[in-house]
PDB file of C-alpha atoms and ligand atoms in Angstrom:
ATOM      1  CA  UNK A   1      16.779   6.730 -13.688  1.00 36.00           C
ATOM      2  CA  UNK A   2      13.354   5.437 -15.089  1.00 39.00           C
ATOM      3  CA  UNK A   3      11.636   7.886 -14.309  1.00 41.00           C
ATOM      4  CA  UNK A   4       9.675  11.398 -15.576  1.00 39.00           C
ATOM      5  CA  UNK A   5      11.103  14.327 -14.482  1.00 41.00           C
ATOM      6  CA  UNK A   6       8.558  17.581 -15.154  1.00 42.00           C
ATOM      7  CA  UNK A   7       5.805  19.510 -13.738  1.00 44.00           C
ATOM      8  CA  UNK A   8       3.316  18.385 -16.617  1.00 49.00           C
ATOM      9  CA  UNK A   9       0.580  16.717 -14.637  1.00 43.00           C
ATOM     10  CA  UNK A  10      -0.035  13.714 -17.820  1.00 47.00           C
ATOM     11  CA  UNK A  11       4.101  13.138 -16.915  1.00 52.00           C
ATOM     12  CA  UNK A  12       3.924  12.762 -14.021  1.00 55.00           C
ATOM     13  CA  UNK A  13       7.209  11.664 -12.366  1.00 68.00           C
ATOM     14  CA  UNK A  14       6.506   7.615 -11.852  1.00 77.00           C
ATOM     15  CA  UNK A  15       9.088   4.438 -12.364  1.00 90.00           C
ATOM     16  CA  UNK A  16       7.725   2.224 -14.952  1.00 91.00           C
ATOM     17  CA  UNK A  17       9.856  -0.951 -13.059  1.00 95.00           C
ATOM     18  CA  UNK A  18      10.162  -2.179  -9.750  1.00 97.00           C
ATOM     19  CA  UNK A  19      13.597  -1.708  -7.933  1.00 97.00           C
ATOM     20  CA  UNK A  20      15.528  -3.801  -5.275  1.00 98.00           C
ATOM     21  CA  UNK A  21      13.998  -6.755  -3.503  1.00 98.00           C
ATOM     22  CA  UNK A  22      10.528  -6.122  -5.088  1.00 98.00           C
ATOM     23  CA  UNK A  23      12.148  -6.348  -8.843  1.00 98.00           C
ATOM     24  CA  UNK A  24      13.531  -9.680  -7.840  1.00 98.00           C
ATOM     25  CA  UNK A  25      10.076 -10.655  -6.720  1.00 98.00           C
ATOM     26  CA  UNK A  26       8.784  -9.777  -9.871  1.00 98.00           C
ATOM     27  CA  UNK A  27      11.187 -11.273 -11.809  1.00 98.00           C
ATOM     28  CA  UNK A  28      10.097 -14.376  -9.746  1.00 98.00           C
ATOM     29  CA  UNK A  29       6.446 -14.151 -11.267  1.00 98.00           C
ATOM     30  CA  UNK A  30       7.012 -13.057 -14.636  1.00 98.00           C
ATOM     31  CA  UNK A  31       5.438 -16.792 -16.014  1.00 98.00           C
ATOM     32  CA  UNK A  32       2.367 -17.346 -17.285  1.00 98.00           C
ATOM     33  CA  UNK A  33      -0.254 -18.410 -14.668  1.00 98.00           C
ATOM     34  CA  UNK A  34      -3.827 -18.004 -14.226  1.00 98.00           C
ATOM     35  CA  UNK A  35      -4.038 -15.755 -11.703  1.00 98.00           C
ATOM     36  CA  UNK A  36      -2.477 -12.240 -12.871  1.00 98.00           C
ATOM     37  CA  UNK A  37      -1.825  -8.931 -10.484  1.00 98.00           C
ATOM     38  CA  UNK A  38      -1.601  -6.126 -12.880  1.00 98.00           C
ATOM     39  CA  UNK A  39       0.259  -3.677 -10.628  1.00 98.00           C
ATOM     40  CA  UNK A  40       2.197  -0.695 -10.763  1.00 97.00           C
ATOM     41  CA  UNK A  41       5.399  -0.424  -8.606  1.00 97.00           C
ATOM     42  CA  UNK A  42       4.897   2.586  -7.016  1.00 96.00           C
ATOM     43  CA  UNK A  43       1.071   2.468  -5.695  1.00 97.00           C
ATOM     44  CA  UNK A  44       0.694   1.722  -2.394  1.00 98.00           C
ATOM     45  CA  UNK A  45      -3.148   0.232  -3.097  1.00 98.00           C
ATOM     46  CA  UNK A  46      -1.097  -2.801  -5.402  1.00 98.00           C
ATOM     47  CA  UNK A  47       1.159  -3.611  -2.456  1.00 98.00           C
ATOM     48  CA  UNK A  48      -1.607  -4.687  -0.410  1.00 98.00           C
ATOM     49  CA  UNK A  49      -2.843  -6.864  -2.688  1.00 99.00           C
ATOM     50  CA  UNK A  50       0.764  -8.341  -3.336  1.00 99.00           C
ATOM     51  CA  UNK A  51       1.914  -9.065   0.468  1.00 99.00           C
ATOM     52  CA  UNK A  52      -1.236 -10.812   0.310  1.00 98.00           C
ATOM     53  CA  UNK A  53      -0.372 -13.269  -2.153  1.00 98.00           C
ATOM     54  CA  UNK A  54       3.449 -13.248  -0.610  1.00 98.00           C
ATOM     55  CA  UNK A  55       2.344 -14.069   2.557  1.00 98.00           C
ATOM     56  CA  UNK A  56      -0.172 -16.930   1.112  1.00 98.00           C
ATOM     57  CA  UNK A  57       2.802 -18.249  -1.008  1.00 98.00           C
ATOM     58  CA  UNK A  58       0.279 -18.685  -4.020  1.00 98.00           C
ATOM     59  CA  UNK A  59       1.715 -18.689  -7.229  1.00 98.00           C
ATOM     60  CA  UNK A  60       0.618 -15.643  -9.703  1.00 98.00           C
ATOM     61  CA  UNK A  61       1.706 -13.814 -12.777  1.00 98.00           C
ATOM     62  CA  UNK A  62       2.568 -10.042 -11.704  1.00 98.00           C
ATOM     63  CA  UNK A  63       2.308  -7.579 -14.982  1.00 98.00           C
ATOM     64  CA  UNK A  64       3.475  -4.382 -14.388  1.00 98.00           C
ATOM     65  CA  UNK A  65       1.263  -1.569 -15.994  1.00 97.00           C
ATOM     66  CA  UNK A  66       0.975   2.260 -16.225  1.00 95.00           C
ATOM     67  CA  UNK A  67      -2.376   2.930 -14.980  1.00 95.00           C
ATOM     68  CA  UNK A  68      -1.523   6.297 -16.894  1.00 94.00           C
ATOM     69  CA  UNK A  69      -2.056   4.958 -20.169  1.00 95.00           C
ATOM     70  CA  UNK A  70      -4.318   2.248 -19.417  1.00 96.00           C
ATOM     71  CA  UNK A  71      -3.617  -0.410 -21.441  1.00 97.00           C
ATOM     72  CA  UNK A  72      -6.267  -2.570 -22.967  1.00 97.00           C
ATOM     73  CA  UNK A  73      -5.443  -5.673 -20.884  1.00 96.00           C
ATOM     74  CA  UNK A  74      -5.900  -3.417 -17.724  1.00 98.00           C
ATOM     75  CA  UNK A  75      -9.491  -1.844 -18.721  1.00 98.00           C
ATOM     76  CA  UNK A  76     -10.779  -5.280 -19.702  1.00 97.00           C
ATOM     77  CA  UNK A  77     -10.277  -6.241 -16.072  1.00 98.00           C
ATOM     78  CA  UNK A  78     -11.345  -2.926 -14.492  1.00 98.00           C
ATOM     79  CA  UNK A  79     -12.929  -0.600 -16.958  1.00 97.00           C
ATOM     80  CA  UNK A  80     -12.133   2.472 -14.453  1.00 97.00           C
ATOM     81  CA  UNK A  81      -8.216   1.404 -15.560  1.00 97.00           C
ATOM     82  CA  UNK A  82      -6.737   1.494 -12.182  1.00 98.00           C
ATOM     83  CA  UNK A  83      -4.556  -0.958 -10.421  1.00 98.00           C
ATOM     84  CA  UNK A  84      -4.411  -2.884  -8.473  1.00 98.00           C
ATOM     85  CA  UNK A  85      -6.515  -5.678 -10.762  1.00 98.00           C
ATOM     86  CA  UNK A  86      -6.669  -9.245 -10.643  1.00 98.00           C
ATOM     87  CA  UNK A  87      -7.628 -11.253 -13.219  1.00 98.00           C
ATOM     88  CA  UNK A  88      -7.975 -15.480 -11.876  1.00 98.00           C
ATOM     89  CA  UNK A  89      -9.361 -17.229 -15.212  1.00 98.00           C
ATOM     90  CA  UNK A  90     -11.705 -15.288 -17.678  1.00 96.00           C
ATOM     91  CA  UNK A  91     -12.842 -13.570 -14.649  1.00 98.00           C
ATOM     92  CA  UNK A  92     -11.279 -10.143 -12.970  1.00 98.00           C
ATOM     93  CA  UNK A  93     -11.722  -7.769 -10.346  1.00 98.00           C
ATOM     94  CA  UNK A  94     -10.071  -4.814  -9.108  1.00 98.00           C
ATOM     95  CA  UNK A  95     -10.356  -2.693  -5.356  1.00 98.00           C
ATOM     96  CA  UNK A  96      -7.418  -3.638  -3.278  1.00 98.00           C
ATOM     97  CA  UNK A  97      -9.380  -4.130  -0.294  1.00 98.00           C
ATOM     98  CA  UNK A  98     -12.199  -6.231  -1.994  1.00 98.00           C
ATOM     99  CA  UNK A  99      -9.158  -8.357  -4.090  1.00 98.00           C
ATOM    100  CA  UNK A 100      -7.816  -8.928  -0.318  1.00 98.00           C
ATOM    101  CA  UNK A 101     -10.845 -10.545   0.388  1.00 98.00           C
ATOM    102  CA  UNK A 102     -11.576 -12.217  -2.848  1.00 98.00           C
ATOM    103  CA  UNK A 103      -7.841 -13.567  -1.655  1.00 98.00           C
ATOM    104  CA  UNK A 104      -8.790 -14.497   1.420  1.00 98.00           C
ATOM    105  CA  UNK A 105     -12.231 -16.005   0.563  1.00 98.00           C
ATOM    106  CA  UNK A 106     -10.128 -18.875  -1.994  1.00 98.00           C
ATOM    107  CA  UNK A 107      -9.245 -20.468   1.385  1.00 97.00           C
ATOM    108  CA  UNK A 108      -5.908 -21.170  -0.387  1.00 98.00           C
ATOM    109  CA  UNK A 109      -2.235 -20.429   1.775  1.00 97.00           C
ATOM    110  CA  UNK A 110      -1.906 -18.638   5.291  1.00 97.00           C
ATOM    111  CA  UNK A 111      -5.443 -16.966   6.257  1.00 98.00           C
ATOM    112  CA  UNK A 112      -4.897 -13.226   6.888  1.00 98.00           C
ATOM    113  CA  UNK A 113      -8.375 -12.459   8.512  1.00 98.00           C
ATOM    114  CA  UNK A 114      -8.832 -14.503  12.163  1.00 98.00           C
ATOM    115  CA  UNK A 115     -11.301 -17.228  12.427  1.00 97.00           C
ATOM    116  CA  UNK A 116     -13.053 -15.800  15.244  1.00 97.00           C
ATOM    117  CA  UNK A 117     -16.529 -14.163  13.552  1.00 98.00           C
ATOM    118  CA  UNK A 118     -15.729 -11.177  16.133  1.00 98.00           C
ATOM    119  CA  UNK A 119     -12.014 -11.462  15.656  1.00 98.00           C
ATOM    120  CA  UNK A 120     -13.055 -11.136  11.602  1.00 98.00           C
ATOM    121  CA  UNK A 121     -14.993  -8.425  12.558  1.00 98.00           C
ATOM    122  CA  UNK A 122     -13.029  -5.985  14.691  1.00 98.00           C
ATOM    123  CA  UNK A 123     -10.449  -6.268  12.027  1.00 98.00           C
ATOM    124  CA  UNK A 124     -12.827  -5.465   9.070  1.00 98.00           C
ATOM    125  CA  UNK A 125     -13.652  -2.319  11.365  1.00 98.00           C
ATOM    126  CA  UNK A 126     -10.596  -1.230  11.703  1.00 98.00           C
ATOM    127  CA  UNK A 127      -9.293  -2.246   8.144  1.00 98.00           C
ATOM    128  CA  UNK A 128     -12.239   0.863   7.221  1.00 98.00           C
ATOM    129  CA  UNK A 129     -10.752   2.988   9.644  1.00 98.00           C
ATOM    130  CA  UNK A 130      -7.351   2.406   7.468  1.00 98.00           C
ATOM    131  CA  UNK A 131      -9.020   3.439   4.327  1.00 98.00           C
ATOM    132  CA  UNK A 132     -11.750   6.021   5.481  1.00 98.00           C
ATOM    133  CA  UNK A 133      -9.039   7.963   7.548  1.00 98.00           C
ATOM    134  CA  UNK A 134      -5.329   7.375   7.448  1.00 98.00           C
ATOM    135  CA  UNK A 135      -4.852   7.108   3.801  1.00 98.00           C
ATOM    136  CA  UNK A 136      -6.564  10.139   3.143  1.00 98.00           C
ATOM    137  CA  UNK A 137      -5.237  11.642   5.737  1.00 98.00           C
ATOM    138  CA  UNK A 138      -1.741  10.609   4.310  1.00 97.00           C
ATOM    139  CA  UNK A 139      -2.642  12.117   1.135  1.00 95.00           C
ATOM    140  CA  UNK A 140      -4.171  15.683   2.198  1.00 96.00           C
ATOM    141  CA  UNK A 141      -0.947  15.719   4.156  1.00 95.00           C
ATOM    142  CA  UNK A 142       1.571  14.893   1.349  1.00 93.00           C
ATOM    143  CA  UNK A 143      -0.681  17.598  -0.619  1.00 92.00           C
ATOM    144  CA  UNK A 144      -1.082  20.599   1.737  1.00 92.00           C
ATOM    145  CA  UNK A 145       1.607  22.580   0.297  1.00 89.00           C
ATOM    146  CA  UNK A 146       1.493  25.950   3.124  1.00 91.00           C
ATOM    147  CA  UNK A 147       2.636  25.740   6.733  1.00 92.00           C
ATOM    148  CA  UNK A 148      -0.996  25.669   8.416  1.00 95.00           C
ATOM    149  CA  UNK A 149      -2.294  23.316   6.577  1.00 95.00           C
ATOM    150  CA  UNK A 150       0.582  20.915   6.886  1.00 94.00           C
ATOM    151  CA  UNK A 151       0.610  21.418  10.892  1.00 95.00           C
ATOM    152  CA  UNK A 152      -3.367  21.089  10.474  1.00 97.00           C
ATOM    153  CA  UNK A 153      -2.801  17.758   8.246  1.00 97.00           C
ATOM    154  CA  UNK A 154       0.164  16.203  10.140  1.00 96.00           C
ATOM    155  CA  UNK A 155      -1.957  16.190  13.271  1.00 97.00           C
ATOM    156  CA  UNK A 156      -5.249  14.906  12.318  1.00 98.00           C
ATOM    157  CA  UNK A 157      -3.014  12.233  10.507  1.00 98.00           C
ATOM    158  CA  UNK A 158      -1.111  11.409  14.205  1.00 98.00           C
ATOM    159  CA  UNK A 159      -4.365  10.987  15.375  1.00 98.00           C
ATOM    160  CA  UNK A 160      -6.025   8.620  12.643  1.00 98.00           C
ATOM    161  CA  UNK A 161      -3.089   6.625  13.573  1.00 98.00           C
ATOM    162  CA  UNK A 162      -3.319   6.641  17.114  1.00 98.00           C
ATOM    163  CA  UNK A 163      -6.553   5.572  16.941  1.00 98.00           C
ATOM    164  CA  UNK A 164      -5.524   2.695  15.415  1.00 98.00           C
ATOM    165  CA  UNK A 165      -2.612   2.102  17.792  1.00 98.00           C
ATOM    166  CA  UNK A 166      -5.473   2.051  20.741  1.00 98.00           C
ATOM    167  CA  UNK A 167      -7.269  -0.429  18.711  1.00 98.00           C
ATOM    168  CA  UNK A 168      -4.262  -2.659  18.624  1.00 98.00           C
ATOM    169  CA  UNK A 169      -3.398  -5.978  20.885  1.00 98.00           C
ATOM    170  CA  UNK A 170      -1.405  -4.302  23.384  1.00 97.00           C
ATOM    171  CA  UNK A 171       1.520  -6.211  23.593  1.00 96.00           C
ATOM    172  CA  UNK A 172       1.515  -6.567  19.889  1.00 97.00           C
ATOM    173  CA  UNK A 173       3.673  -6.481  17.706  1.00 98.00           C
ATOM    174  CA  UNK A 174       0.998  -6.643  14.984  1.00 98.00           C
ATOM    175  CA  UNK A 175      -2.845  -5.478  15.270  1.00 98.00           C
ATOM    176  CA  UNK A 176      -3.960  -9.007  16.524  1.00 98.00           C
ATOM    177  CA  UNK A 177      -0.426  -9.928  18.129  1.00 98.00           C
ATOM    178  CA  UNK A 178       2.294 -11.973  17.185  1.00 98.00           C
ATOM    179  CA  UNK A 179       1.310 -12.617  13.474  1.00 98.00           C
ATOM    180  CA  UNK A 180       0.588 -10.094  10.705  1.00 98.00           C
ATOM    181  CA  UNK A 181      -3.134 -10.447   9.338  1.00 98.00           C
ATOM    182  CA  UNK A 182      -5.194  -8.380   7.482  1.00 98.00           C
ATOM    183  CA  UNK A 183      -5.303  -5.032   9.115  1.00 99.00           C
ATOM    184  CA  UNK A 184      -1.614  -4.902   8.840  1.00 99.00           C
ATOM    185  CA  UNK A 185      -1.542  -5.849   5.563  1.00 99.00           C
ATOM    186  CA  UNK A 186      -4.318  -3.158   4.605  1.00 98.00           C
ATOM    187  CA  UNK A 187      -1.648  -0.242   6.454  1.00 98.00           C
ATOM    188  CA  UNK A 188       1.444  -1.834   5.261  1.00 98.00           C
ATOM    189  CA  UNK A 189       2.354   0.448   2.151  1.00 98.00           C
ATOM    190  CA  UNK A 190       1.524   3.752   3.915  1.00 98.00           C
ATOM    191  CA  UNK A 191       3.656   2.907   7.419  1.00 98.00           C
ATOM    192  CA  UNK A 192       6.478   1.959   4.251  1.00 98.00           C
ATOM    193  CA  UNK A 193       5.855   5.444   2.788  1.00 97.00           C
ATOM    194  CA  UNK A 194       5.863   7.298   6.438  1.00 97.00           C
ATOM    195  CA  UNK A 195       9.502   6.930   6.571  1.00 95.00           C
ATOM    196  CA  UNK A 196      10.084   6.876   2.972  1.00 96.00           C
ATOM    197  CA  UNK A 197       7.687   9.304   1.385  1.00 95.00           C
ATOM    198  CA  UNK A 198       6.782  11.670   4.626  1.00 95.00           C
ATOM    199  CA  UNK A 199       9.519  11.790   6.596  1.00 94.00           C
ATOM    200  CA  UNK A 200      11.989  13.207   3.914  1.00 92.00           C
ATOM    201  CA  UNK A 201       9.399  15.781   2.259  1.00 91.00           C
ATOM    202  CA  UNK A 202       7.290  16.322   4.930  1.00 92.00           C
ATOM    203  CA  UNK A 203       9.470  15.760   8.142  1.00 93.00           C
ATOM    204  CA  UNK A 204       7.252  12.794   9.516  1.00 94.00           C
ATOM    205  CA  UNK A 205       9.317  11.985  12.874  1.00 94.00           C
ATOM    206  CA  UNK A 206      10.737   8.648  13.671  1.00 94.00           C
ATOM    207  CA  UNK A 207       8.339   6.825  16.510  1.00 96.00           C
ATOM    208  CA  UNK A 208       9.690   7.007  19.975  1.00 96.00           C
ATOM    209  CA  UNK A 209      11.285   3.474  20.035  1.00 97.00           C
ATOM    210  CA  UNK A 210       9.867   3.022  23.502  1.00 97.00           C
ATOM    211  CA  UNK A 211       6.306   3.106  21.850  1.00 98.00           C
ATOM    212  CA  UNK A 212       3.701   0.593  20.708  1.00 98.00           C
ATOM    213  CA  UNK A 213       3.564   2.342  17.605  1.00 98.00           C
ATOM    214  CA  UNK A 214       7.465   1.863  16.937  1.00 98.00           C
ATOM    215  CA  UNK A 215       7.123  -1.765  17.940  1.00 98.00           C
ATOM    216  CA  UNK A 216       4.726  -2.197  14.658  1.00 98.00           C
ATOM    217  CA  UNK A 217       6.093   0.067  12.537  1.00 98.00           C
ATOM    218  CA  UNK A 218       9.700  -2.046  12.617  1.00 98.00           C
ATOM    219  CA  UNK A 219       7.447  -5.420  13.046  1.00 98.00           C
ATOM    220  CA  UNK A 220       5.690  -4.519   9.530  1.00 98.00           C
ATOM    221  CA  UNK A 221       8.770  -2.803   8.102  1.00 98.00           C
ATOM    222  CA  UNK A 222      10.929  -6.444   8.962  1.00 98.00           C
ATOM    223  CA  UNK A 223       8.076  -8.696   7.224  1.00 98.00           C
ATOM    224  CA  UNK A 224       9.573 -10.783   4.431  1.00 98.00           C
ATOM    225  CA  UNK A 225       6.327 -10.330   2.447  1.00 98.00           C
ATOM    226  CA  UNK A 226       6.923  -6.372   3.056  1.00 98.00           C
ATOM    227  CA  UNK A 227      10.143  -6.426   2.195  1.00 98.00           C
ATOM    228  CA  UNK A 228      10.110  -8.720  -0.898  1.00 98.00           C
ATOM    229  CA  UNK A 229       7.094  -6.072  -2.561  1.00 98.00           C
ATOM    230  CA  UNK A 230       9.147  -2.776  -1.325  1.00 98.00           C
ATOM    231  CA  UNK A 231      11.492  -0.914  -3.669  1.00 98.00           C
ATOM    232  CA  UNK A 232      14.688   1.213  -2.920  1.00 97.00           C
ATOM    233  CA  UNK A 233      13.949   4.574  -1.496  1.00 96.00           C
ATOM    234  CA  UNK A 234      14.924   6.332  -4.942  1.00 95.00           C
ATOM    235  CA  UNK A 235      11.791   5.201  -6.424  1.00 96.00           C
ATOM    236  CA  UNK A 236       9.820   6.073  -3.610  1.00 94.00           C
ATOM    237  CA  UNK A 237      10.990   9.636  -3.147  1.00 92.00           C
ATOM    238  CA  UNK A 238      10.951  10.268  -7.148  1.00 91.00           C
ATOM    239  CA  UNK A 239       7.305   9.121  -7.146  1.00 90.00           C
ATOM    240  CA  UNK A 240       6.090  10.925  -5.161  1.00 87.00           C
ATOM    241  CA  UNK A 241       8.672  14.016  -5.971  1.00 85.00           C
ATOM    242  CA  UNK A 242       5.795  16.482  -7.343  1.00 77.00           C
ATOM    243  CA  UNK A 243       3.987  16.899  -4.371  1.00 74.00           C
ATOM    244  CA  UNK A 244       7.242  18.557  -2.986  1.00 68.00           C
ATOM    245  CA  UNK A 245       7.416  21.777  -1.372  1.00 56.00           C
ATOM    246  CA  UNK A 246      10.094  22.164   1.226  1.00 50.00           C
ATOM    247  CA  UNK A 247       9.324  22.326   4.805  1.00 46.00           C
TER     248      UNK A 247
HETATM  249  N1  GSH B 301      -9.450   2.610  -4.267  1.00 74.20           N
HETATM  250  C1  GSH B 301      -8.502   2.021  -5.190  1.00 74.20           C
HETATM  251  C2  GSH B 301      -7.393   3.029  -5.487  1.00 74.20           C
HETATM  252  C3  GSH B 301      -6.446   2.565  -6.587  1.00 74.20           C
HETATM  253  C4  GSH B 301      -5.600   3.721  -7.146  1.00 74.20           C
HETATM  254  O1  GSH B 301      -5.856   4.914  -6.864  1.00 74.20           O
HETATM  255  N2  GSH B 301      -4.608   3.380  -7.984  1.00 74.20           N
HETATM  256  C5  GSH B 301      -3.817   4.407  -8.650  1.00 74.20           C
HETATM  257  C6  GSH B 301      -2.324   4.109  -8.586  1.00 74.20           C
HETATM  258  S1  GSH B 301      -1.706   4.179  -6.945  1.00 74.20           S
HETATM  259  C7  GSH B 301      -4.183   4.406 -10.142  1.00 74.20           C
HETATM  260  O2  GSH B 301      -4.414   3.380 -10.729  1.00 74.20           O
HETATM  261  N3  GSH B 301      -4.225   5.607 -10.749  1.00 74.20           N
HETATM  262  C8  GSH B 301      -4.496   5.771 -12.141  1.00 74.20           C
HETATM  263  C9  GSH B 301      -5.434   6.919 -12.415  1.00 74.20           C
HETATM  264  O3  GSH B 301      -5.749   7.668 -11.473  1.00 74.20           O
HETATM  265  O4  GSH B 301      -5.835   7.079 -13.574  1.00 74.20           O
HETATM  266  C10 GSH B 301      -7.973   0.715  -4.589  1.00 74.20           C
HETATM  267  O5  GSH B 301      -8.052   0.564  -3.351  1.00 74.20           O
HETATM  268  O6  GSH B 301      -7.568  -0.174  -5.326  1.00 74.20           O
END
């Protein structure tokens, strides 16, 4: 296994290489080019970025990094030395959200964000509600290591997400409907990590597969770009293996 295995919080327990469907994708854009998505295969905030440029079909360089030990090609694209960053030219940039955009805004593949100005904006709306409550939520959750505060966390976290769910075209199976856009996108990695991450170490249950919510969750979890940027489950559970307390 490639992977740390101790409590020491600078060793932390991280792969250092994609696994599965998501090495073979990397393998795919190991050539030069002059766009370059220095990622990290565990981190949820790279996969955005990558289904993006999956589902565009543009052609990039992935280099795979440890944010960790922040190498000098990383800082010189994001001085903070955290991934994701993209680097197009002699020019770079780093914020999954705002490299989604930067995506978007090169007008080059499949558009992710509607035409519609209002369309554009309900999504931006609720892409903030992704990142201003459900991944935090899914963090204090993953981190609350005593009973209350893991019934406390689970909930609010349900709720976040139901919210969401509300917000969603009602017949689905995506936020906007048939096709997976940008909101999706921006959720992908943590609906990948419920049943991955929370559901083994924190007992995250299964949607009721009459649901809206279960209709997504498989509709995002069967997307080719999804799938080609997801690892095996080992790497997943090791990764995230020191937040573990047994419930
Ligand atoms: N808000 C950032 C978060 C990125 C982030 O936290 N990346 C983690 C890996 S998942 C990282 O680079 N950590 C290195 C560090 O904390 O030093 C984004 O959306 O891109």
């Amino acid at each position: 296994m490639d992977a740390n295995q101790n409590n020491d919080p600078t060793k932390k327990t991280y792969h250092k290489r994609a696994t599965g469907k998501a090495l073979e994708t990397v393998e795919k854009h190991s050539q030069d080019h002059e766009l370059k998505l220095f990622g990290s295969c565990f981190c949820p905030f790279v996969q955005r970025v990558w289904i993006s440029l999956e589902m565009k079909g543009l052609d990039y360089q992935y280099i795979e990094v440890d944010p960790y030990k922040k190498p000098q090609q990383l800082l010189e694209v994001n001085p903070r030395g955290l991934v994701p960053a993209l680097r197009h030219g002699d020019w770079g940039c780093y914020e999954s959200t705002v490299l989604m955009e930067y995506l978007e805004d090169l007008q080059m593949g499949e558009a992710l964000l509607p035409s519609v100005p209002k369309l554009r904006a309900h999504s931006r709306l609720w892409s903030d509600h992704v990142n201003r409550h459900i991944v935090p939520g899914f963090y204090r959750y993953l981190q609350a290591q005593d009973e209350k505060s893991q019934i406390e966390h689970g909930e609010e976290l349900k709720e976040q997400i139901s919210k969401l769910v509300d917000a969603a075209d009602k017949s689905g199976p995506f936020f906007l409907g048939s096709k997976m856009t940008f909101v999706d996108v921006q959720m992908a990695p943590w609906v990948v990590r419920l049943r991955k991450v929370l559901h083994p170490y924190r007992g995250w249950p299964d949607p009721d597969p009459t649901s809206r919510w279960a209709a997504w969750v498989d509709a995002i979890e069967q997307d080719h770009a999804v799938r080609a940027t997801t690892s095996t489950d080992a790497l997943y559970i090791d990764s995230y293996e020191r937040y573990f307390v047994r419930v």
